[in-house]
Short mmCIF file of C-alpha atoms in Angstrom, two decimals:
data_model
loop_
_atom_site.label_atom_id
_atom_site.label_comp_id
_atom_site.label_asym_id
_atom_site.label_seq_id
_atom_site.Cartn_x
_atom_site.Cartn_y
_atom_site.Cartn_z
CA MET J 3 -4.11 27.47 -21.18
CA LYS J 4 -7.35 25.19 -21.40
CA SER J 5 -9.65 25.10 -18.42
CA LEU J 6 -10.24 21.51 -17.05
CA LYS J 7 -14.26 21.00 -16.75
CA PHE J 8 -13.28 19.98 -13.47
CA SER J 9 -12.08 21.00 -10.10
CA LEU J 10 -9.59 19.39 -7.67
CA LEU J 11 -11.09 18.84 -4.28
CA PHE J 12 -8.94 18.23 -1.34
CA ILE J 13 -10.81 15.26 0.44
CA ILE J 14 -10.55 15.04 4.15
CA THR J 15 -10.10 11.22 5.34
CA LEU J 16 -12.61 10.53 7.77
CA ALA J 17 -10.47 8.12 9.74
CA TRP J 18 -8.24 10.67 10.87
CA SER J 19 -10.73 13.41 11.91
CA CYS J 20 -13.54 10.59 13.43
CA CYS J 21 -11.08 8.37 15.45
CA VAL J 22 -8.18 10.15 16.43
CA TYR J 23 -9.13 13.12 19.03
CA GLY J 24 -9.93 11.75 22.72
CA GLN J 25 -8.73 13.88 25.06
CA LYS J 26 -10.55 17.81 25.76
CA SER J 27 -8.65 20.53 26.71
CA SER J 28 -9.03 23.88 27.69
CA LEU J 29 -5.59 24.98 26.76
CA LYS J 30 -5.29 27.82 29.35
CA PRO J 31 -1.96 28.61 30.45
CA THR J 32 -1.69 28.16 34.34
CA LYS J 33 0.26 30.45 36.63
CA ASN J 34 3.41 28.44 36.24
CA GLN J 35 3.34 28.77 32.47
CA SER J 36 2.70 32.48 32.25
CA ALA J 37 6.18 33.29 32.16
CA ILE J 38 7.25 30.21 29.69
CA PRO J 39 7.18 31.79 25.63
CA HIS J 40 3.96 30.47 23.86
CA PHE J 41 1.80 31.69 21.00
CA LYS J 42 -2.58 32.40 21.11
CA ILE J 43 -5.45 31.72 18.43
CA HIS J 44 -8.64 33.19 18.59
CA ILE J 45 -11.26 31.64 16.53
CA HIS J 46 -14.21 33.52 16.28
CA TYR J 47 -17.20 31.16 14.01
CA PRO J 48 -20.44 32.70 14.96
CA GLU J 49 -21.95 29.92 12.42
CA ALA J 50 -20.70 27.07 14.74
CA GLU J 51 -23.54 25.19 16.35
CA LYS J 52 -24.09 24.69 19.95
CA GLY J 53 -22.18 22.16 21.08
CA ASP J 54 -19.83 21.96 18.19
CA GLN J 55 -15.91 21.15 19.07
CA PHE J 56 -12.71 21.97 17.10
CA GLY J 57 -9.76 19.88 16.92
CA PHE J 58 -5.92 21.13 16.45
CA ASN J 59 -3.06 19.32 15.55
CA VAL J 60 0.14 21.10 16.56
CA SER J 61 3.35 20.31 15.40
CA THR J 62 7.25 21.71 15.23
CA HIS J 63 7.29 20.69 11.66
CA THR J 64 4.04 19.18 9.85
CA PRO J 65 0.50 18.42 11.66
CA VAL J 66 0.74 15.30 9.84
CA SER J 67 1.79 12.73 11.65
CA ARG J 68 5.26 11.09 10.86
CA LEU J 69 5.19 12.88 7.67
CA ALA J 70 9.20 13.94 6.92
CA GLY J 71 10.44 13.20 10.07
CA SER J 72 7.57 15.26 12.30
CA SER J 73 8.38 15.79 16.03
CA GLU J 74 6.55 17.47 19.19
CA PHE J 75 3.37 16.34 17.44
CA LYS J 76 0.02 16.91 19.11
CA GLN J 77 -3.23 16.74 19.16
CA PHE J 78 -6.24 18.47 20.98
CA VAL J 79 -10.06 19.14 21.29
CA ILE J 80 -11.22 22.15 22.55
CA SER J 81 -14.76 23.48 23.19
CA GLN J 82 -16.39 26.61 23.26
CA SER J 83 -15.01 29.23 25.35
CA ALA J 84 -18.47 31.20 24.76
CA GLU J 85 -20.77 30.90 21.81
CA GLY J 86 -18.54 30.31 18.49
CA ASP J 87 -15.28 30.90 19.88
CA TYR J 88 -12.40 28.58 20.67
CA GLU J 89 -9.09 30.25 21.87
CA ILE J 90 -5.77 28.25 22.02
CA ASP J 91 -3.05 29.10 24.36
CA LEU J 92 0.19 27.01 24.04
CA PRO J 93 3.59 27.24 25.97
CA LEU J 94 6.32 26.57 23.29
CA SER J 95 9.59 24.19 23.49
CA PRO J 96 12.88 25.95 22.69
CA ASP J 97 12.98 23.97 19.12
CA GLN J 98 9.30 25.78 18.36
CA ILE J 99 10.57 29.07 19.15
CA ASN J 100 13.18 28.80 16.57
CA LYS J 101 11.41 26.83 13.92
CA GLY J 102 7.73 27.75 14.43
CA ILE J 103 4.75 25.28 14.58
CA TYR J 104 1.96 24.87 12.23
CA VAL J 105 -1.38 24.60 13.37
CA THR J 106 -4.71 22.74 11.47
CA ALA J 107 -7.67 23.06 13.06
CA PHE J 108 -11.30 22.14 12.32
CA ASP J 109 -14.68 21.99 13.49
CA ILE J 110 -14.76 18.04 14.35
CA ASN J 111 -18.99 18.11 15.13
CA ASN J 112 -20.22 20.56 12.40
CA GLY J 113 -23.39 20.53 14.40
CA THR J 114 -24.99 18.06 16.89
CA LYS J 115 -26.57 15.82 14.50
CA PRO J 116 -23.83 12.94 13.24
CA MET J 117 -23.39 12.39 9.70
CA VAL J 118 -25.28 8.93 8.68
CA ASP J 119 -23.27 6.14 6.46
CA SER J 120 -26.29 5.17 4.22
CA ASN J 121 -24.65 2.40 3.17
CA SER J 122 -23.50 0.94 7.16
CA LYS J 123 -26.25 2.86 8.93
CA SER J 124 -23.47 3.75 10.92
CA ASN J 125 -23.20 7.78 12.44
CA PHE J 126 -20.09 9.58 12.38
CA ASN J 127 -19.22 12.83 12.63
CA LEU J 128 -17.71 14.73 9.32
CA SER J 129 -15.28 17.30 9.98
CA ALA J 130 -15.07 20.53 8.43
CA GLU J 131 -11.42 21.88 7.91
CA ILE J 132 -10.70 25.77 8.61
CA LEU J 133 -7.11 26.36 8.99
CA ASP J 134 -4.81 23.71 6.95
CA ASN J 135 -1.14 23.56 7.68
CA TYR J 136 -0.83 27.59 8.88
CA PHE J 137 2.68 28.43 10.10
CA PHE J 138 2.85 30.64 13.17
CA GLN J 139 5.44 31.99 15.26
CA TYR J 140 6.49 32.77 18.62
CA GLY J 141 4.46 35.95 19.65
CA ASP J 142 1.48 35.34 17.71
CA ASN J 143 -1.28 36.40 19.19
CA VAL J 144 -3.99 35.93 16.01
CA VAL J 145 -7.86 36.57 15.92
CA VAL J 146 -9.63 34.50 12.88
CA ASP J 147 -12.93 35.49 12.00
CA VAL J 148 -14.93 32.80 10.16
CA LYS J 149 -17.74 33.07 7.84
CA ARG J 150 -18.79 30.12 5.79
CA LYS J 151 -19.16 30.56 1.64
CA PRO J 152 -22.43 30.12 -0.01
CA GLY J 153 -23.00 26.11 -0.80
CA TYR J 154 -20.45 25.08 2.50
CA GLN J 155 -20.15 21.39 2.33
CA PRO J 156 -18.30 19.58 5.08
CA GLY J 157 -15.67 17.55 4.08
CA ILE J 158 -13.98 19.86 1.14
CA ALA J 159 -10.79 22.12 0.94
CA ALA J 160 -11.10 25.23 3.46
CA MET J 161 -10.92 27.59 0.39
CA ASN J 162 -14.02 25.95 -0.74
CA ASN J 163 -15.99 26.75 2.27
CA PHE J 164 -14.85 29.35 4.26
CA VAL J 165 -14.13 33.31 3.86
CA LEU J 166 -11.13 33.73 6.55
CA LYS J 167 -10.10 37.19 8.23
CA PHE J 168 -7.06 37.71 10.12
CA GLN J 169 -6.86 40.02 12.97
CA GLY J 170 -3.56 40.69 15.47
CA ASN J 171 -0.03 39.99 15.82
CA GLY J 172 1.37 37.76 13.33
CA HIS J 173 -1.90 38.04 11.11
CA ASP J 174 -0.31 39.17 7.94
CA LYS J 175 1.23 35.69 7.55
CA CYS J 176 -1.95 33.75 7.23
CA GLN J 177 -3.97 36.52 5.48
CA LEU J 178 -1.54 36.30 2.50
CA ARG J 179 -1.33 32.06 2.96
CA SER J 180 -5.71 32.81 2.98
CA ASP J 181 -5.25 34.57 -0.05
CA VAL J 182 -2.98 32.44 -1.74
CA ASP J 183 -5.14 29.53 -1.50
CA SER J 184 -8.34 31.28 -2.96
CA MET J 185 -6.42 32.08 -6.14
CA ARG J 186 -5.66 28.75 -7.04
CA TYR J 187 -7.49 27.44 -10.12
CA ALA J 188 -7.85 24.17 -12.18
CA GLN J 189 -5.12 24.08 -15.61
CA ASP J 190 -4.97 20.80 -17.93
CA PHE J 191 -1.32 19.94 -17.23
CA ILE J 192 -1.87 16.70 -19.06
CA TYR J 193 -3.19 18.62 -22.62
CA ASP J 194 -0.19 21.10 -22.21
CA TYR J 195 1.93 18.61 -22.05
CA CYS J 196 1.19 16.48 -24.91
CA THR J 197 1.01 19.19 -27.23
CA THR J 198 4.20 21.00 -26.58
CA ASP J 199 7.52 20.28 -27.41
CA SER J 200 9.65 18.10 -24.67
CA SER J 201 10.98 21.41 -23.13
CA PHE J 202 7.50 22.19 -21.73
CA VAL J 203 7.74 20.10 -18.16
CA LYS J 204 11.06 22.05 -17.47
CA LYS J 205 9.73 25.50 -18.46
CA ASN J 206 6.52 25.53 -17.27
CA HIS J 207 5.45 22.63 -14.65
CA SER J 208 3.13 24.32 -12.17
CA VAL J 209 5.34 27.37 -13.03
CA ILE J 210 2.64 29.55 -14.71
CA LEU J 211 0.35 29.80 -11.46
CA ALA J 212 3.14 28.86 -8.73
CA HIS J 213 4.85 32.42 -10.77
CA LYS J 214 1.39 33.99 -10.60
CA LEU J 215 1.45 33.19 -6.79
CA LEU J 216 5.10 34.24 -6.12
CA SER J 217 4.70 37.52 -7.84
CA TYR J 218 1.67 38.27 -5.70
CA LEU J 219 3.59 37.66 -2.35
CA ASN J 220 7.24 39.80 -3.58
CA PRO J 221 5.45 43.17 -2.64
CA TYR J 222 5.04 41.77 0.94
CA SER J 223 8.54 40.34 1.58
CA LYS J 224 9.55 43.32 3.71
CA LEU J 225 6.43 42.75 5.70
CA MET J 226 7.55 39.94 7.92
CA ASN J 227 10.96 37.89 8.75
CA TYR J 228 12.83 35.51 6.23
CA GLN J 229 11.32 32.64 7.89
CA ALA J 230 7.58 33.30 7.93
CA PHE J 231 7.98 34.68 3.85
CA GLU J 232 9.94 31.62 3.05
CA GLU J 233 7.35 29.35 4.33
CA LEU J 234 4.87 31.15 2.10
CA LYS J 235 6.75 30.91 -0.77
CA ILE J 236 7.45 27.00 -0.74
CA HIS J 237 3.40 26.62 0.17
CA ALA J 238 2.68 29.14 -2.90
CA PHE J 239 4.92 27.02 -5.35
CA PHE J 240 4.42 23.44 -3.98
CA SER J 241 1.08 23.33 -2.83
CA SER J 242 0.19 24.36 -6.83
CA ALA J 243 2.38 21.19 -7.76
CA ALA J 244 1.23 18.95 -5.49
CA ALA J 245 -2.86 20.12 -6.74
CA GLU J 246 -1.22 19.59 -10.37
CA ALA J 247 0.60 16.21 -9.53
CA LEU J 248 -2.95 15.03 -8.16
CA GLY J 249 -4.88 16.03 -11.09
CA THR J 250 -2.24 14.90 -13.50
CA ARG J 251 -2.49 10.99 -11.41
CA MET J 252 -6.58 11.03 -11.70
CA PHE J 253 -6.80 11.88 -15.48
CA VAL J 254 -3.82 10.86 -17.02
CA HIS J 255 -5.17 7.45 -18.21
CA GLU J 256 -8.23 9.16 -19.68
CA ARG J 257 -6.22 11.58 -21.50
CA CYS J 258 -3.35 9.41 -22.76
CA LYS J 259 -5.36 6.51 -23.71
CA GLN J 260 -3.78 6.78 -27.07
CA SER J 261 -0.13 7.27 -26.25
CA SER J 262 2.43 5.00 -26.86
CA LYS J 263 4.41 3.65 -24.13
CA GLU J 264 7.92 5.66 -25.16
CA PHE J 265 5.33 8.56 -24.28
CA LYS J 266 4.42 7.63 -21.20
CA ALA J 267 7.40 6.47 -19.98
CA LYS J 268 9.09 10.35 -21.09
CA PHE J 269 6.53 12.06 -19.64
CA ALA J 270 6.81 10.33 -16.20
CA HIS J 271 10.63 10.84 -16.60
CA ASP J 272 9.80 14.68 -17.07
CA LEU J 273 7.57 14.52 -14.28
CA ASP J 274 10.03 13.31 -12.43
CA ILE J 275 13.12 15.58 -12.85
CA SER J 276 10.92 18.59 -13.03
CA ASP J 277 10.35 20.26 -9.35
CA THR J 278 13.99 19.07 -8.64
CA LEU J 279 15.36 21.36 -11.07
CA ARG J 280 13.87 23.92 -8.56
CA TRP J 281 14.69 23.00 -5.35
CA SER J 282 17.87 25.59 -5.12
CA GLY J 283 15.53 28.51 -5.53
CA PHE J 284 14.45 28.02 -2.02
CA ASN J 285 16.36 27.70 1.39
CA ARG J 286 16.95 23.87 1.85
CA GLN J 287 16.05 23.55 5.55
CA SER J 288 13.14 25.37 5.11
CA LEU J 289 12.41 22.48 2.29
CA TYR J 290 13.07 20.03 4.75
CA ASP J 291 10.62 21.43 6.99
CA SER J 292 7.77 22.17 4.69
CA TYR J 293 4.59 20.18 4.87
CA ASP J 294 3.79 21.10 1.32
CA PHE J 295 7.15 20.31 -0.05
CA TRP J 296 6.98 16.74 1.21
CA LYS J 297 3.34 16.26 0.17
CA SER J 298 4.22 17.54 -3.28
CA GLU J 299 6.86 15.04 -3.90
CA VAL J 300 4.41 12.23 -2.53
CA GLU J 301 2.30 13.40 -4.89
CA LYS J 302 4.60 13.74 -7.65
CA TYR J 303 6.03 10.10 -7.26
CA TYR J 304 2.27 8.82 -7.03
CA ALA J 305 1.80 10.09 -10.44
CA VAL J 306 5.25 8.55 -11.57
CA SER J 307 3.73 5.08 -10.95
CA ASP J 308 0.93 5.86 -11.89
CA ILE J 309 2.00 6.78 -15.44
CA GLN J 310 4.55 4.02 -15.74
CA ASN J 311 2.45 1.28 -14.57
CA HIS J 312 -0.58 2.21 -15.68
CA LYS J 313 -1.52 2.10 -11.66
CA TRP J 314 -0.09 2.88 -8.80
CA PHE J 315 2.41 0.49 -8.01
CA ALA J 316 5.00 1.73 -5.02
CA ASP J 317 7.56 -0.86 -5.53
CA SER J 318 8.39 0.76 -9.08
CA LEU J 319 9.59 4.08 -6.91
CA THR J 320 12.93 2.55 -5.93
CA SER J 321 14.24 3.30 -8.92
CA PRO J 322 13.31 7.00 -9.39
CA ILE J 323 14.04 8.12 -5.94
CA SER J 324 17.89 6.70 -5.87
CA LYS J 325 18.29 9.14 -8.48
CA ILE J 326 18.39 11.94 -6.13
CA THR J 327 21.15 14.03 -5.38
CA ASP J 328 20.05 15.51 -2.25
CA SER J 329 21.06 12.35 0.51
CA GLU J 330 18.29 14.21 2.68
CA ILE J 331 15.52 14.28 0.82
CA LYS J 332 16.22 10.57 -0.58
CA GLU J 333 16.26 9.25 2.79
CA ARG J 334 13.17 10.95 3.79
CA LEU J 335 11.66 10.25 0.56
CA TYR J 336 12.70 6.74 1.43
CA LEU J 337 11.36 6.58 4.90
CA LEU J 338 7.97 8.82 3.90
CA LEU J 339 6.81 6.33 1.19
CA ALA J 340 7.67 3.01 3.33
CA THR J 341 5.19 4.43 6.12
CA GLU J 342 2.66 6.10 4.25
CA PHE J 343 2.07 3.59 1.77
CA SER J 344 3.21 0.48 3.67
CA GLY J 345 0.21 -1.55 2.62
CA SER J 346 0.57 -1.34 -0.70
CA PHE J 347 3.89 -2.55 -1.50
CA HIS J 348 3.88 -6.32 -3.17
CA ASN J 349 6.99 -6.83 -1.83
CA TYR J 350 7.55 -4.48 1.46
CA THR J 351 10.62 -6.70 2.49
CA ALA J 352 12.48 -6.15 -1.05
CA TYR J 353 11.86 -2.61 -0.82
CA LEU J 354 13.29 -1.64 2.29
CA GLN J 355 16.32 -3.52 1.36
CA ASN J 356 17.00 -1.56 -1.63
CA ALA J 357 16.42 1.22 0.53
CA SER J 358 18.67 0.45 3.30
CA PRO J 359 21.69 1.63 1.25
CA TYR J 360 20.42 5.42 1.05
CA ILE J 361 19.27 5.70 4.82
CA THR J 362 22.23 6.97 6.56
CA THR J 363 21.11 9.25 9.67
CA ALA J 364 21.02 7.25 13.11
CA LYS J 365 17.26 8.73 12.76
CA GLY J 366 16.71 7.24 9.96
CA LYS J 367 18.16 3.63 10.73
CA ALA J 368 16.26 3.70 13.85
CA LEU J 369 12.80 4.43 12.02
CA LEU J 370 14.18 1.42 9.70
CA ARG J 371 14.77 -1.14 12.18
CA GLU J 372 11.36 -0.36 13.15
CA LEU J 373 10.30 -0.73 10.01
CA VAL J 374 11.91 -4.09 9.37
CA ARG J 375 10.52 -5.34 12.65
CA THR J 376 7.26 -5.81 10.85
CA THR J 377 8.18 -7.42 7.73
CA VAL J 378 8.11 -11.37 6.32
CA GLY J 379 9.82 -13.78 8.83
CA GLN J 380 9.45 -11.37 11.87
CA LYS J 381 8.00 -12.69 14.95
CA ALA J 382 4.13 -11.49 14.78
CA PHE J 383 2.45 -8.70 17.98
CA ASN J 384 0.41 -10.86 20.25
CA PHE J 385 -2.35 -8.31 21.14
CA ASN J 386 -4.93 -8.85 23.34
CA LEU J 387 -8.24 -6.90 22.31
CA THR J 388 -11.71 -7.54 23.11
CA ASP J 389 -14.49 -8.91 20.95
CA VAL J 390 -18.31 -7.88 21.03
CA ASN J 391 -18.97 -10.14 24.04
CA GLY J 392 -16.16 -8.65 26.05
CA SER J 393 -13.87 -11.15 26.12
CA ASN J 394 -10.01 -11.03 25.84
CA ILE J 395 -8.69 -12.71 22.54
CA LYS J 396 -4.97 -12.70 22.55
CA LEU J 397 -2.84 -13.96 19.17
CA SER J 398 -1.35 -16.37 20.85
CA ASP J 399 -4.85 -18.31 21.54
CA PHE J 400 -4.53 -19.39 17.83
CA LYS J 401 -0.56 -20.72 18.12
CA GLY J 402 -0.89 -23.52 15.52
CA LYS J 403 -3.34 -22.19 13.39
CA VAL J 404 -2.65 -19.81 10.14
CA VAL J 405 -4.42 -16.43 11.10
CA PHE J 406 -5.07 -14.01 8.58
CA VAL J 407 -5.51 -9.98 10.08
CA ASP J 408 -7.00 -7.51 8.81
CA PHE J 409 -7.45 -3.79 10.25
CA TRP J 410 -10.23 -1.57 8.93
CA TYR J 411 -12.82 1.42 10.40
CA THR J 412 -16.42 2.37 10.23
CA GLY J 413 -16.93 4.42 7.17
CA CYS J 414 -13.84 3.01 4.72
CA GLU J 415 -15.11 2.27 1.11
CA ASN J 416 -11.79 0.59 0.09
CA CYS J 417 -12.69 -1.52 3.66
CA ARG J 418 -16.06 -2.71 2.32
CA SER J 419 -14.94 -2.91 -1.43
CA TYR J 420 -12.49 -5.19 -0.04
CA TYR J 421 -14.65 -7.50 2.05
CA ASP J 422 -17.18 -7.37 -0.45
CA SER J 423 -15.43 -8.46 -3.48
CA VAL J 424 -12.42 -10.31 -1.84
CA LEU J 425 -12.77 -11.28 1.94
CA SER J 426 -16.01 -12.60 2.30
CA LYS J 427 -14.91 -15.25 -1.07
CA VAL J 428 -12.28 -16.06 0.52
CA GLU J 429 -13.73 -16.78 3.79
CA GLU J 430 -16.41 -18.83 2.25
CA LYS J 431 -13.72 -20.99 0.79
CA TYR J 432 -12.18 -21.94 3.82
CA LYS J 433 -15.12 -22.35 6.33
CA SER J 434 -14.48 -25.79 6.59
CA ARG J 435 -10.78 -25.21 7.92
CA PRO J 436 -10.66 -25.26 11.29
CA ASP J 437 -6.97 -24.48 11.09
CA ILE J 438 -7.43 -21.49 9.09
CA VAL J 439 -8.50 -18.34 11.50
CA PHE J 440 -9.75 -15.05 10.20
CA ILE J 441 -9.79 -11.92 12.76
CA THR J 442 -10.62 -8.31 12.11
CA ILE J 443 -9.44 -5.47 13.97
CA SER J 444 -11.70 -1.95 13.63
CA ILE J 445 -10.65 1.21 15.08
CA ASP J 446 -13.42 2.27 15.64
CA LYS J 447 -13.61 4.42 19.18
CA ASN J 448 -17.55 4.31 19.44
CA LYS J 449 -18.64 0.53 20.09
CA ASP J 450 -22.38 1.51 19.66
CA PHE J 451 -20.65 1.86 15.70
CA TRP J 452 -18.91 -0.79 15.50
CA VAL J 453 -21.38 -3.37 16.40
CA LYS J 454 -23.95 -1.52 14.00
CA SER J 455 -21.11 -2.07 11.59
CA LEU J 456 -20.80 -5.58 12.22
CA GLN J 457 -24.24 -6.28 12.30
CA GLY J 458 -24.74 -4.55 8.90
CA GLY J 459 -22.22 -7.35 7.33
CA HIS J 460 -20.47 -4.95 5.33
CA TYR J 461 -17.09 -5.06 6.55
CA THR J 462 -16.65 -8.42 8.21
CA SER J 463 -18.78 -11.29 8.76
CA LYS J 464 -20.28 -13.04 11.64
CA THR J 465 -18.23 -15.96 11.54
CA ALA J 466 -14.71 -13.85 11.35
CA ILE J 467 -13.05 -13.35 14.93
CA ASN J 468 -14.00 -9.71 15.01
CA LEU J 469 -12.22 -7.34 17.57
CA ARG J 470 -11.64 -4.06 18.11
CA THR J 471 -8.63 -1.50 19.82
CA ASN J 472 -10.80 -0.91 23.02
CA GLY J 473 -11.84 2.34 22.31
CA LYS J 474 -8.03 3.72 21.50
CA GLY J 475 -8.65 3.94 18.37
CA MET J 476 -5.14 4.37 16.42
CA ASP J 477 -3.55 4.79 19.85
CA ASP J 478 -2.98 1.06 20.34
CA ASP J 479 0.17 -0.92 20.76
CA ALA J 480 -0.67 -3.75 17.48
CA ILE J 481 -1.62 -0.33 14.79
CA ARG J 482 1.52 1.19 16.03
CA PHE J 483 3.65 -2.51 15.60
CA TYR J 484 2.04 -2.79 12.28
CA ASP J 485 2.59 0.66 11.28
CA VAL J 486 -1.01 0.88 10.13
CA GLN J 487 -1.52 3.91 8.11
CA THR J 488 -3.74 2.79 5.03
CA PHE J 489 -7.00 0.41 5.23
CA PRO J 490 -7.62 -2.12 4.71
CA ARG J 491 -4.11 -3.88 5.92
CA PRO J 492 -4.21 -7.19 5.93
CA LEU J 493 -1.64 -9.61 6.62
CA ILE J 494 -1.37 -13.64 7.44
CA ILE J 495 0.68 -15.33 10.13
CA ASP J 496 1.94 -18.52 10.22
CA ARG J 497 1.15 -21.26 12.85
CA ASP J 498 4.54 -20.83 14.43
CA GLN J 499 3.40 -16.86 15.25
CA ILE J 500 5.80 -15.75 12.69
CA ILE J 501 4.78 -12.83 10.24
CA PHE J 502 4.58 -14.73 6.55
CA LYS J 503 3.00 -12.27 4.48
CA ILE J 504 2.15 -8.73 4.95
CA ASP J 505 1.78 -6.30 1.56
CA GLY J 506 -0.90 -4.98 -1.16
CA SER J 507 -0.55 -8.07 -2.48
CA LEU J 508 -3.65 -9.35 -0.15
CA ARG J 509 -6.07 -7.07 -1.54
CA GLU J 510 -6.26 -9.40 -4.35
CA GLU J 511 -8.12 -12.54 -4.21
CA TYR J 512 -5.64 -14.93 -6.01
CA ALA J 513 -2.85 -13.59 -3.92
CA LEU J 514 -4.42 -14.19 -0.66
CA ILE J 515 -5.57 -17.50 -1.35
CA ASN J 516 -2.29 -18.67 -2.54
CA ALA J 517 -0.67 -17.11 0.75
CA ILE J 518 -3.11 -18.83 2.87
CA ASN J 519 -2.36 -22.42 0.98
CA GLU J 520 1.15 -21.54 0.89
CA ALA J 521 1.36 -20.71 4.75
CA SER J 522 -0.73 -23.62 5.74
CA SER J 523 1.42 -25.74 3.59
CA LEU J 524 4.20 -25.45 5.86
#
């Protein structure tokens, strides 16, 4: 197995770490809570600077909001109880007592000095993730000692930043999880596939590393309950598969640039079916509830689409997902891709229509109805937001005009690129058309950062109608209505306040111009 000259780093998206946390909580149990089942985590992080706060994501299934049907999702910000000490003590619901919970913890501030975006000249804090989707159970009382590794750098994978030592009740599964993560290494999967026979993927795809990790875990199976051990096994296997799929997507075109279309088609097919052959090796309900499983599946299908189409093309995934034999996995993947990549589809309406026959549960049908609500031909949401002068602006103020709307945030490189290469040119083209309006909506919570970004002119123009979600960040009705998960997120509303177009094609200049022309000709 040849080593790659690169290492795969998991990037922490700034939007989520900078924007979604707004309420402090000491999370101390009250007297009325003392009799309620709960769990505790004490993080001891002496290198944390004075004033640093911790963000905690807690949920029954997974800390990634909406991923794989997550439920009871909560977010907290905690200040230091003493220098370098952070404590969380939470009551558990009956569902959490039975299923356990997943916790992500990260240092929001990384010191009192904020990071600076050198391009927009806007300040923002870069988070340092310490616990990444760790599994905890009723009765756990874990102490985590955190020490930075040499070369510590905020914004990269926790295993590259910290040495973690766990003590207390429930520490064994946490320490094993940390050990498993530290054993990962880069492997040249693409090279190996290209130089072996067609059976390679079925026999060896992510197996070499994953089986090494599983072998490491097996001796500890009797030291913890079945649920905790099954979760560790799923993490070991599917976190490796996710990293491999990510690497494949990033480098497949460079490695296979001389390969034929037939070869790439076979590569995509083999990658598609590879881990499906091994689902039976795990408890199916544990798979359904696992963050790592769904993350791996998303990364895999992202890679499959990239290989098949020479670029990420979400629409193409309808066919491979329809062939999945497990009806629950099929339904959840259709909905997961629809929610997480809603802005990437060229024909979002067609995707939902194709997915509809496979959405059979009451919960799935309810979510599908919510998604259809934001498709072409539906009534647009009448937002009421403030501009830079504090004036209230409603969508209904522009009835009778064609309205372009885009969502962005300070620090979003894709948003900067979109404005520079597409939106600024399109705005210039229609500057003499009073019947065509350009509106931008920022999720920046900090008004000063937002104003600086407007003044810098890297994300939007001064002639556009620039609004923000009134300090609510992602927790705004407009964000929820349009299910904004990715940025930028452009859409066009016609003169009757009906959604005319809302898909990934609007990120391309010619498609955006054509859509505006079509909407204005009605």
